[in-house]
Amino acid sequence: MRTVTSVQAMQRLALQWRRQGKRVGFVPTMGYLHAGHVSLVQRARKLVGKDGIVVVSIYVNPTQFAPTEDLSRYPRDFKRDEKLCREASADFIFYPSDAEMYPGKSESLYSTYVVEELLSREMEGASRPTHFKGVTTIVAKLFNLVLPEVAVFGAKDFQQAAVIQRMVTDLNFPVKIVVAPTVREPDGLAMSSRNKYLEGPLRTQAVALSHAMLKAREAVKKSRSPLPASRLKQQLQKFIEEQPAAKVDYIAFFDPATLQPVTRVHRGTHMALAVFVGKTRLIDNGLLA
Ligand code: PAF
């Protein structure tokens, strides 16, 4: 496995692979890898086969963080990430610096962004208004540097995957987007690099997100008719906030194909939620089947 840090070298390699007819699978990450990321790398390997090339990018993208968010304290451990990538049979890590990806802070040196204008409005987009502009911009840049045939994203960021799929469709990127299932801790907490912030009782309280989804699933199963979304939201908010450190940011019920909010919840409705547990903002989602 090799690590590439320069944009030029990455693109040169990618063009070479393309000329050689190699299949390239790509897993974009912000590092501090966990079992969820490892499952994405393994999926990429399955998709491109043993003769294909699997690239993992590790880059904490500043443009997807608002000034009030956790960019400066976002966890990093490159040595550990390297080991996990090697074990998961990645071939290359792309590990650029900010100066490589965004040469210069001034707009005279960087001024182009990619913006998706429909699916990125609600949920994460409503709570973090500049977030998806940063995500689509960096993913578009990474696709242009790695030139993958297939890219694998985690279902934990369900809206992100939908926004990226839309960007790929709308802008005709020749990349197939694969969404791989969320990996969970034994108690149900979705794996996330941000779980590192959860110390002591906060870690125990964080399980409220997945428990709230189980509760919603049970309610849908038990009810003969669709449930009013507003009432279910209130009940789940109350349930989550029984945990002293938990504060709901949003709970959303929507159609998974369009991301449009629904007023009545039934089997097939998708649920997503964001909850602050102490200072840490956690997200989760799942189908109410
Ligand atoms: O999901 C993430 O880790 C990031 O949003 C991504 C896709 C790597 C873009 O920075």
mmCIF file of C-alpha atoms and ligand atoms in Angstrom:
data_model
loop_
_atom_site.group_PDB
_atom_site.id
_atom_site.type_symbol
_atom_site.label_atom_id
_atom_site.label_comp_id
_atom_site.label_asym_id
_atom_site.label_seq_id
_atom_site.Cartn_x
_atom_site.Cartn_y
_atom_site.Cartn_z
ATOM 1 C CA MET A 1 0.000 0.000 0.000
ATOM 2 C CA ARG A 2 1.238 3.493 -0.881
ATOM 3 C CA THR A 3 0.343 6.951 0.399
ATOM 4 C CA VAL A 4 0.023 9.815 -2.083
ATOM 5 C CA THR A 5 -0.055 13.381 -0.793
ATOM 6 C CA SER A 6 0.067 15.549 -3.897
ATOM 7 C CA VAL A 7 -2.881 16.344 -6.142
ATOM 8 C CA GLN A 8 -0.722 16.124 -9.232
ATOM 9 C CA ALA A 9 0.697 12.705 -8.364
ATOM 10 C CA MET A 10 -2.776 11.383 -7.539
ATOM 11 C CA GLN A 11 -4.229 12.488 -10.871
ATOM 12 C CA ARG A 12 -1.219 11.224 -12.793
ATOM 13 C CA LEU A 13 -1.639 7.772 -11.244
ATOM 14 C CA ALA A 14 -5.382 7.777 -11.904
ATOM 15 C CA LEU A 15 -4.841 8.617 -15.575
ATOM 16 C CA GLN A 16 -2.269 5.843 -15.816
ATOM 17 C CA TRP A 17 -4.730 3.322 -14.306
ATOM 18 C CA ARG A 18 -7.368 4.476 -16.763
ATOM 19 C CA ARG A 19 -4.980 3.945 -19.711
ATOM 20 C CA GLN A 20 -4.158 0.483 -18.360
ATOM 21 C CA GLY A 21 -7.873 -0.354 -18.152
ATOM 22 C CA LYS A 22 -7.708 -0.929 -14.357
ATOM 23 C CA ARG A 23 -10.907 -0.828 -12.326
ATOM 24 C CA VAL A 24 -10.702 1.776 -9.560
ATOM 25 C CA GLY A 25 -12.816 1.676 -6.391
ATOM 26 C CA PHE A 26 -12.812 4.702 -4.107
ATOM 27 C CA VAL A 27 -13.715 5.302 -0.448
ATOM 28 C CA PRO A 28 -13.623 8.990 0.557
ATOM 29 C CA THR A 29 -13.197 9.492 4.322
ATOM 30 C CA MET A 30 -12.145 12.090 6.862
ATOM 31 C CA GLY A 31 -9.954 9.538 8.643
ATOM 32 C CA TYR A 32 -10.060 8.327 12.249
ATOM 33 C CA LEU A 33 -11.306 5.129 10.682
ATOM 34 C CA HIS A 34 -13.538 2.591 12.406
ATOM 35 C CA ALA A 35 -15.188 -0.716 11.513
ATOM 36 C CA GLY A 36 -17.774 1.147 9.417
ATOM 37 C CA HIS A 37 -15.050 2.560 7.153
ATOM 38 C CA VAL A 38 -13.313 -0.821 7.001
ATOM 39 C CA SER A 39 -16.550 -2.357 5.700
ATOM 40 C CA LEU A 40 -16.629 0.320 2.939
ATOM 41 C CA VAL A 41 -13.043 -0.492 1.900
ATOM 42 C CA GLN A 42 -13.834 -4.205 1.845
ATOM 43 C CA ARG A 43 -16.911 -3.499 -0.281
ATOM 44 C CA ALA A 44 -14.809 -1.463 -2.720
ATOM 45 C CA ARG A 45 -12.353 -4.354 -2.982
ATOM 46 C CA LYS A 46 -15.204 -6.800 -3.736
ATOM 47 C CA LEU A 47 -16.542 -4.431 -6.399
ATOM 48 C CA VAL A 48 -13.258 -3.997 -8.304
ATOM 49 C CA GLY A 49 -11.813 -7.470 -7.673
ATOM 50 C CA LYS A 50 -8.279 -8.439 -6.721
ATOM 51 C CA ASP A 51 -6.789 -6.915 -9.884
ATOM 52 C CA GLY A 52 -8.552 -3.603 -9.333
ATOM 53 C CA ILE A 53 -7.201 -0.632 -7.392
ATOM 54 C CA VAL A 54 -8.773 0.509 -4.121
ATOM 55 C CA VAL A 55 -8.085 4.102 -3.062
ATOM 56 C CA VAL A 56 -9.052 5.526 0.347
ATOM 57 C CA SER A 57 -8.853 9.284 0.771
ATOM 58 C CA ILE A 58 -8.212 10.723 4.211
ATOM 59 C CA TYR A 59 -8.934 14.424 4.316
ATOM 60 C CA VAL A 60 -10.699 16.500 6.972
ATOM 61 C CA ASN A 61 -12.407 18.900 4.593
ATOM 62 C CA PRO A 62 -12.603 22.388 6.131
ATOM 63 C CA THR A 63 -15.314 23.682 3.765
ATOM 64 C CA GLN A 64 -17.937 21.294 5.165
ATOM 65 C CA PHE A 65 -17.510 22.585 8.738
ATOM 66 C CA ALA A 66 -19.175 25.811 9.902
ATOM 67 C CA PRO A 67 -16.944 28.159 11.964
ATOM 68 C CA THR A 68 -18.749 27.044 15.161
ATOM 69 C CA GLU A 69 -18.189 23.326 14.504
ATOM 70 C CA ASP A 70 -15.507 20.835 15.530
ATOM 71 C CA LEU A 71 -12.954 21.186 12.678
ATOM 72 C CA SER A 72 -9.967 21.957 14.902
ATOM 73 C CA ARG A 73 -10.676 19.153 17.357
ATOM 74 C CA TYR A 74 -11.823 16.575 14.768
ATOM 75 C CA PRO A 75 -10.006 13.360 15.771
ATOM 76 C CA ARG A 76 -6.993 12.321 13.701
ATOM 77 C CA ASP A 77 -4.650 9.327 13.856
ATOM 78 C CA PHE A 78 -2.946 8.717 10.533
ATOM 79 C CA LYS A 79 -0.746 5.820 11.735
ATOM 80 C CA ARG A 80 -3.766 3.879 12.928
ATOM 81 C CA ASP A 81 -5.711 4.727 9.741
ATOM 82 C CA GLU A 82 -2.815 3.454 7.635
ATOM 83 C CA LYS A 83 -2.807 0.145 9.497
ATOM 84 C CA LEU A 84 -6.576 -0.292 9.104
ATOM 85 C CA CYS A 85 -6.424 0.519 5.380
ATOM 86 C CA ARG A 86 -3.627 -1.997 4.857
ATOM 87 C CA GLU A 87 -5.556 -4.684 6.763
ATOM 88 C CA ALA A 88 -8.676 -3.936 4.698
ATOM 89 C CA SER A 89 -6.593 -4.464 1.515
ATOM 90 C CA ALA A 90 -6.569 -0.882 0.212
ATOM 91 C CA ASP A 91 -3.852 -0.179 -2.389
ATOM 92 C CA PHE A 92 -3.491 3.597 -2.016
ATOM 93 C CA ILE A 93 -4.231 6.253 0.557
ATOM 94 C CA PHE A 94 -4.716 9.742 -0.825
ATOM 95 C CA TYR A 95 -3.751 12.042 2.064
ATOM 96 C CA PRO A 96 -3.544 15.634 0.817
ATOM 97 C CA SER A 97 -2.956 18.792 2.833
ATOM 98 C CA ASP A 98 -5.282 21.806 2.873
ATOM 99 C CA ALA A 99 -2.760 23.669 0.720
ATOM 100 C CA GLU A 100 -3.021 20.930 -1.929
ATOM 101 C CA MET A 101 -6.818 20.827 -1.950
ATOM 102 C CA TYR A 102 -7.582 24.521 -1.491
ATOM 103 C CA PRO A 103 -4.467 26.427 -2.571
ATOM 104 C CA GLY A 104 -4.685 29.612 -0.557
ATOM 105 C CA LYS A 105 -7.441 30.887 1.690
ATOM 106 C CA SER A 106 -8.126 33.917 -0.453
ATOM 107 C CA GLU A 107 -10.799 33.806 -3.153
ATOM 108 C CA SER A 108 -8.247 34.895 -5.705
ATOM 109 C CA LEU A 109 -6.793 31.389 -5.340
ATOM 110 C CA TYR A 110 -9.938 29.294 -4.882
ATOM 111 C CA SER A 111 -13.456 30.301 -5.940
ATOM 112 C CA THR A 112 -15.348 27.347 -7.434
ATOM 113 C CA TYR A 113 -17.983 25.320 -5.545
ATOM 114 C CA VAL A 114 -20.514 22.628 -6.424
ATOM 115 C CA VAL A 115 -23.984 23.157 -4.960
ATOM 116 C CA GLU A 116 -26.912 20.718 -4.993
ATOM 117 C CA GLU A 117 -30.064 22.751 -4.490
ATOM 118 C CA LEU A 118 -32.923 20.385 -3.642
ATOM 119 C CA LEU A 119 -32.050 17.299 -1.596
ATOM 120 C CA SER A 120 -29.571 19.238 0.530
ATOM 121 C CA ARG A 121 -32.150 21.692 1.888
ATOM 122 C CA GLU A 122 -33.787 19.734 4.713
ATOM 123 C CA MET A 123 -32.413 17.895 7.757
ATOM 124 C CA GLU A 124 -28.584 18.235 7.805
ATOM 125 C CA GLY A 125 -28.860 21.072 5.285
ATOM 126 C CA ALA A 126 -31.318 23.003 7.458
ATOM 127 C CA SER A 127 -29.194 22.550 10.602
ATOM 128 C CA ARG A 128 -25.837 23.028 8.867
ATOM 129 C CA PRO A 129 -26.543 25.418 5.958
ATOM 130 C CA THR A 130 -23.048 25.412 4.415
ATOM 131 C CA HIS A 131 -22.284 21.722 5.007
ATOM 132 C CA PHE A 132 -23.390 20.080 1.761
ATOM 133 C CA LYS A 133 -21.785 22.754 -0.417
ATOM 134 C CA GLY A 134 -18.489 21.705 1.173
ATOM 135 C CA VAL A 135 -19.251 17.998 0.758
ATOM 136 C CA THR A 136 -20.270 18.166 -2.916
ATOM 137 C CA THR A 137 -17.312 20.396 -3.728
ATOM 138 C CA ILE A 138 -14.734 18.141 -2.116
ATOM 139 C CA VAL A 139 -16.276 14.936 -3.474
ATOM 140 C CA ALA A 140 -16.343 16.407 -7.007
ATOM 141 C CA LYS A 141 -12.666 17.386 -6.620
ATOM 142 C CA LEU A 142 -11.762 13.933 -5.280
ATOM 143 C CA PHE A 143 -13.611 12.208 -8.140
ATOM 144 C CA ASN A 144 -11.611 14.322 -10.613
ATOM 145 C CA LEU A 145 -8.362 13.329 -8.911
ATOM 146 C CA VAL A 146 -8.987 9.609 -8.349
ATOM 147 C CA LEU A 147 -11.169 8.994 -11.454
ATOM 148 C CA PRO A 148 -12.938 6.037 -9.850
ATOM 149 C CA GLU A 149 -15.366 3.722 -11.603
ATOM 150 C CA VAL A 150 -17.176 3.138 -8.313
ATOM 151 C CA ALA A 151 -17.262 5.030 -4.993
ATOM 152 C CA VAL A 152 -18.595 3.607 -1.729
ATOM 153 C CA PHE A 153 -20.372 5.726 0.898
ATOM 154 C CA GLY A 154 -21.896 4.763 4.249
ATOM 155 C CA ALA A 155 -25.673 4.648 4.778
ATOM 156 C CA LYS A 156 -25.174 6.380 8.130
ATOM 157 C CA ASP A 157 -24.947 9.621 6.137
ATOM 158 C CA PHE A 158 -28.086 8.789 4.179
ATOM 159 C CA GLN A 159 -28.784 12.338 2.995
ATOM 160 C CA GLN A 160 -25.129 12.834 2.007
ATOM 161 C CA ALA A 161 -25.267 9.712 -0.185
ATOM 162 C CA ALA A 162 -28.496 10.970 -1.821
ATOM 163 C CA VAL A 163 -27.005 14.424 -2.465
ATOM 164 C CA ILE A 164 -23.855 12.900 -3.970
ATOM 165 C CA GLN A 165 -25.890 10.530 -6.136
ATOM 166 C CA ARG A 166 -27.852 13.543 -7.404
ATOM 167 C CA MET A 167 -24.648 15.486 -8.103
ATOM 168 C CA VAL A 168 -23.231 12.525 -10.041
ATOM 169 C CA THR A 169 -26.438 12.209 -12.075
ATOM 170 C CA ASP A 170 -26.862 15.928 -12.721
ATOM 171 C CA LEU A 171 -23.226 16.601 -13.610
ATOM 172 C CA ASN A 172 -22.720 13.293 -15.514
ATOM 173 C CA PHE A 173 -19.799 12.021 -13.471
ATOM 174 C CA PRO A 174 -18.933 8.548 -14.843
ATOM 175 C CA VAL A 175 -18.938 7.087 -11.302
ATOM 176 C CA LYS A 176 -21.230 4.460 -9.797
ATOM 177 C CA ILE A 177 -22.289 5.300 -6.222
ATOM 178 C CA VAL A 178 -22.686 2.352 -3.862
ATOM 179 C CA VAL A 179 -24.192 2.834 -0.405
ATOM 180 C CA ALA A 180 -23.118 0.296 2.213
ATOM 181 C CA PRO A 181 -25.029 -0.475 5.437
ATOM 182 C CA THR A 182 -24.355 1.313 8.725
ATOM 183 C CA VAL A 183 -22.119 -0.655 11.092
ATOM 184 C CA ARG A 184 -23.215 -0.521 14.735
ATOM 185 C CA GLU A 185 -21.688 -1.110 18.149
ATOM 186 C CA PRO A 186 -23.186 -4.127 19.983
ATOM 187 C CA ASP A 187 -25.634 -1.828 21.840
ATOM 188 C CA GLY A 188 -26.914 -0.274 18.591
ATOM 189 C CA LEU A 189 -24.913 2.996 18.480
ATOM 190 C CA ALA A 190 -23.986 3.753 14.851
ATOM 191 C CA MET A 191 -20.206 3.793 14.381
ATOM 192 C CA SER A 192 -18.826 7.307 13.915
ATOM 193 C CA SER A 193 -15.452 8.977 14.348
ATOM 194 C CA ARG A 194 -17.252 11.465 16.616
ATOM 195 C CA ASN A 195 -18.111 8.675 19.101
ATOM 196 C CA LYS A 196 -14.604 9.289 20.427
ATOM 197 C CA TYR A 197 -15.932 12.447 22.122
ATOM 198 C CA LEU A 198 -18.444 10.421 24.165
ATOM 199 C CA GLU A 199 -16.980 9.826 27.582
ATOM 200 C CA GLY A 200 -18.491 7.912 30.518
ATOM 201 C CA PRO A 201 -22.245 8.472 30.893
ATOM 202 C CA LEU A 202 -22.447 10.262 27.523
ATOM 203 C CA ARG A 203 -21.545 7.034 25.749
ATOM 204 C CA THR A 204 -24.392 5.208 27.533
ATOM 205 C CA GLN A 205 -26.870 7.995 26.732
ATOM 206 C CA ALA A 206 -25.915 8.012 23.031
ATOM 207 C CA VAL A 207 -27.758 4.742 22.531
ATOM 208 C CA ALA A 208 -31.000 6.803 22.708
ATOM 209 C CA LEU A 209 -30.774 7.487 18.939
ATOM 210 C CA SER A 210 -30.937 3.858 17.864
ATOM 211 C CA HIS A 211 -33.448 3.071 20.624
ATOM 212 C CA ALA A 212 -35.698 5.869 19.333
ATOM 213 C CA MET A 213 -35.593 4.274 15.879
ATOM 214 C CA LEU A 214 -36.531 0.900 17.369
ATOM 215 C CA LYS A 215 -39.414 2.587 19.176
ATOM 216 C CA ALA A 216 -40.607 4.214 15.946
ATOM 217 C CA ARG A 217 -40.392 0.860 14.149
ATOM 218 C CA GLU A 218 -42.443 -0.832 16.872
ATOM 219 C CA ALA A 219 -45.083 1.921 16.784
ATOM 220 C CA VAL A 220 -45.397 1.588 12.998
ATOM 221 C CA LYS A 221 -45.637 -2.203 13.241
ATOM 222 C CA LYS A 222 -48.301 -2.082 15.925
ATOM 223 C CA SER A 223 -50.518 0.529 14.310
ATOM 224 C CA ARG A 224 -53.179 -0.441 11.762
ATOM 225 C CA SER A 225 -53.134 2.975 10.122
ATOM 226 C CA PRO A 226 -50.363 5.496 9.293
ATOM 227 C CA LEU A 227 -49.225 7.543 12.309
ATOM 228 C CA PRO A 228 -49.197 11.350 12.372
ATOM 229 C CA ALA A 229 -45.546 12.360 11.981
ATOM 230 C CA SER A 230 -45.830 15.343 14.346
ATOM 231 C CA ARG A 231 -47.162 13.240 17.246
ATOM 232 C CA LEU A 232 -44.563 10.521 16.751
ATOM 233 C CA LYS A 233 -41.813 13.163 16.656
ATOM 234 C CA GLN A 234 -43.013 14.638 19.965
ATOM 235 C CA GLN A 235 -43.102 11.195 21.614
ATOM 236 C CA LEU A 236 -39.625 10.308 20.373
ATOM 237 C CA GLN A 237 -38.184 13.681 21.386
ATOM 238 C CA LYS A 238 -39.562 13.182 24.904
ATOM 239 C CA PHE A 239 -38.126 9.650 24.992
ATOM 240 C CA ILE A 240 -34.661 10.802 23.836
ATOM 241 C CA GLU A 241 -34.539 13.799 26.150
ATOM 242 C CA GLU A 242 -35.179 11.570 29.170
ATOM 243 C CA GLN A 243 -31.394 11.185 28.882
ATOM 244 C CA PRO A 244 -30.086 14.198 30.824
ATOM 245 C CA ALA A 245 -27.353 15.125 28.297
ATOM 246 C CA ALA A 246 -29.470 14.589 25.148
ATOM 247 C CA LYS A 247 -31.048 17.424 23.148
ATOM 248 C CA VAL A 248 -32.816 16.695 19.871
ATOM 249 C CA ASP A 249 -31.753 18.826 16.906
ATOM 250 C CA TYR A 250 -34.278 17.269 14.497
ATOM 251 C CA ILE A 251 -36.291 14.133 13.898
ATOM 252 C CA ALA A 252 -37.454 13.703 10.300
ATOM 253 C CA PHE A 253 -39.753 11.258 8.522
ATOM 254 C CA PHE A 254 -39.448 11.167 4.740
ATOM 255 C CA ASP A 255 -39.764 9.186 1.539
ATOM 256 C CA PRO A 256 -36.339 7.529 0.994
ATOM 257 C CA ALA A 257 -36.561 7.915 -2.805
ATOM 258 C CA THR A 258 -37.209 11.687 -2.828
ATOM 259 C CA LEU A 259 -36.227 12.805 0.692
ATOM 260 C CA GLN A 260 -39.568 14.667 0.800
ATOM 261 C CA PRO A 261 -40.982 14.917 4.350
ATOM 262 C CA VAL A 262 -44.172 12.946 5.033
ATOM 263 C CA THR A 263 -46.969 13.884 7.416
ATOM 264 C CA ARG A 264 -48.078 10.280 7.982
ATOM 265 C CA VAL A 265 -45.608 7.576 8.959
ATOM 266 C CA HIS A 266 -45.952 3.968 7.785
ATOM 267 C CA ARG A 267 -43.851 0.982 6.760
ATOM 268 C CA GLY A 268 -41.445 2.184 4.077
ATOM 269 C CA THR A 269 -41.082 5.657 5.607
ATOM 270 C CA HIS A 270 -37.462 6.547 6.396
ATOM 271 C CA MET A 271 -36.513 8.167 9.699
ATOM 272 C CA ALA A 272 -33.446 10.362 10.337
ATOM 273 C CA LEU A 273 -32.431 12.188 13.473
ATOM 274 C CA ALA A 274 -29.708 14.423 14.866
ATOM 275 C CA VAL A 275 -29.168 14.672 18.606
ATOM 276 C CA PHE A 276 -26.658 16.547 20.718
ATOM 277 C CA VAL A 277 -25.313 14.282 23.452
ATOM 278 C CA GLY A 278 -23.441 16.770 25.576
ATOM 279 C CA LYS A 279 -21.539 18.848 22.999
ATOM 280 C CA THR A 280 -21.352 16.032 20.451
ATOM 281 C CA ARG A 281 -23.827 16.052 17.585
ATOM 282 C CA LEU A 282 -24.729 12.522 16.487
ATOM 283 C CA ILE A 283 -26.856 11.423 13.523
ATOM 284 C CA ASP A 284 -28.570 8.179 12.618
ATOM 285 C CA ASN A 285 -31.257 6.968 10.233
ATOM 286 C CA GLY A 286 -33.108 3.876 9.119
ATOM 287 C CA LEU A 287 -36.068 2.489 7.247
ATOM 288 C CA LEU A 288 -39.209 1.891 9.285
ATOM 289 C CA ALA A 289 -39.868 -1.575 7.858
HETATM 290 O O1 PAF B 1 -18.613 11.273 4.984
HETATM 291 C C1 PAF B 1 -17.500 11.848 5.104
HETATM 292 O O2 PAF B 1 -16.602 11.388 5.818
HETATM 293 C C2 PAF B 1 -17.258 13.147 4.353
HETATM 294 O O3 PAF B 1 -18.412 13.934 4.318
HETATM 295 C C3 PAF B 1 -16.685 12.939 2.941
HETATM 296 C C4 PAF B 1 -17.662 12.221 2.029
HETATM 297 C C5 PAF B 1 -15.389 12.160 3.023
HETATM 298 C C6 PAF B 1 -16.385 14.306 2.291
HETATM 299 O O4 PAF B 1 -15.455 15.022 3.039
#
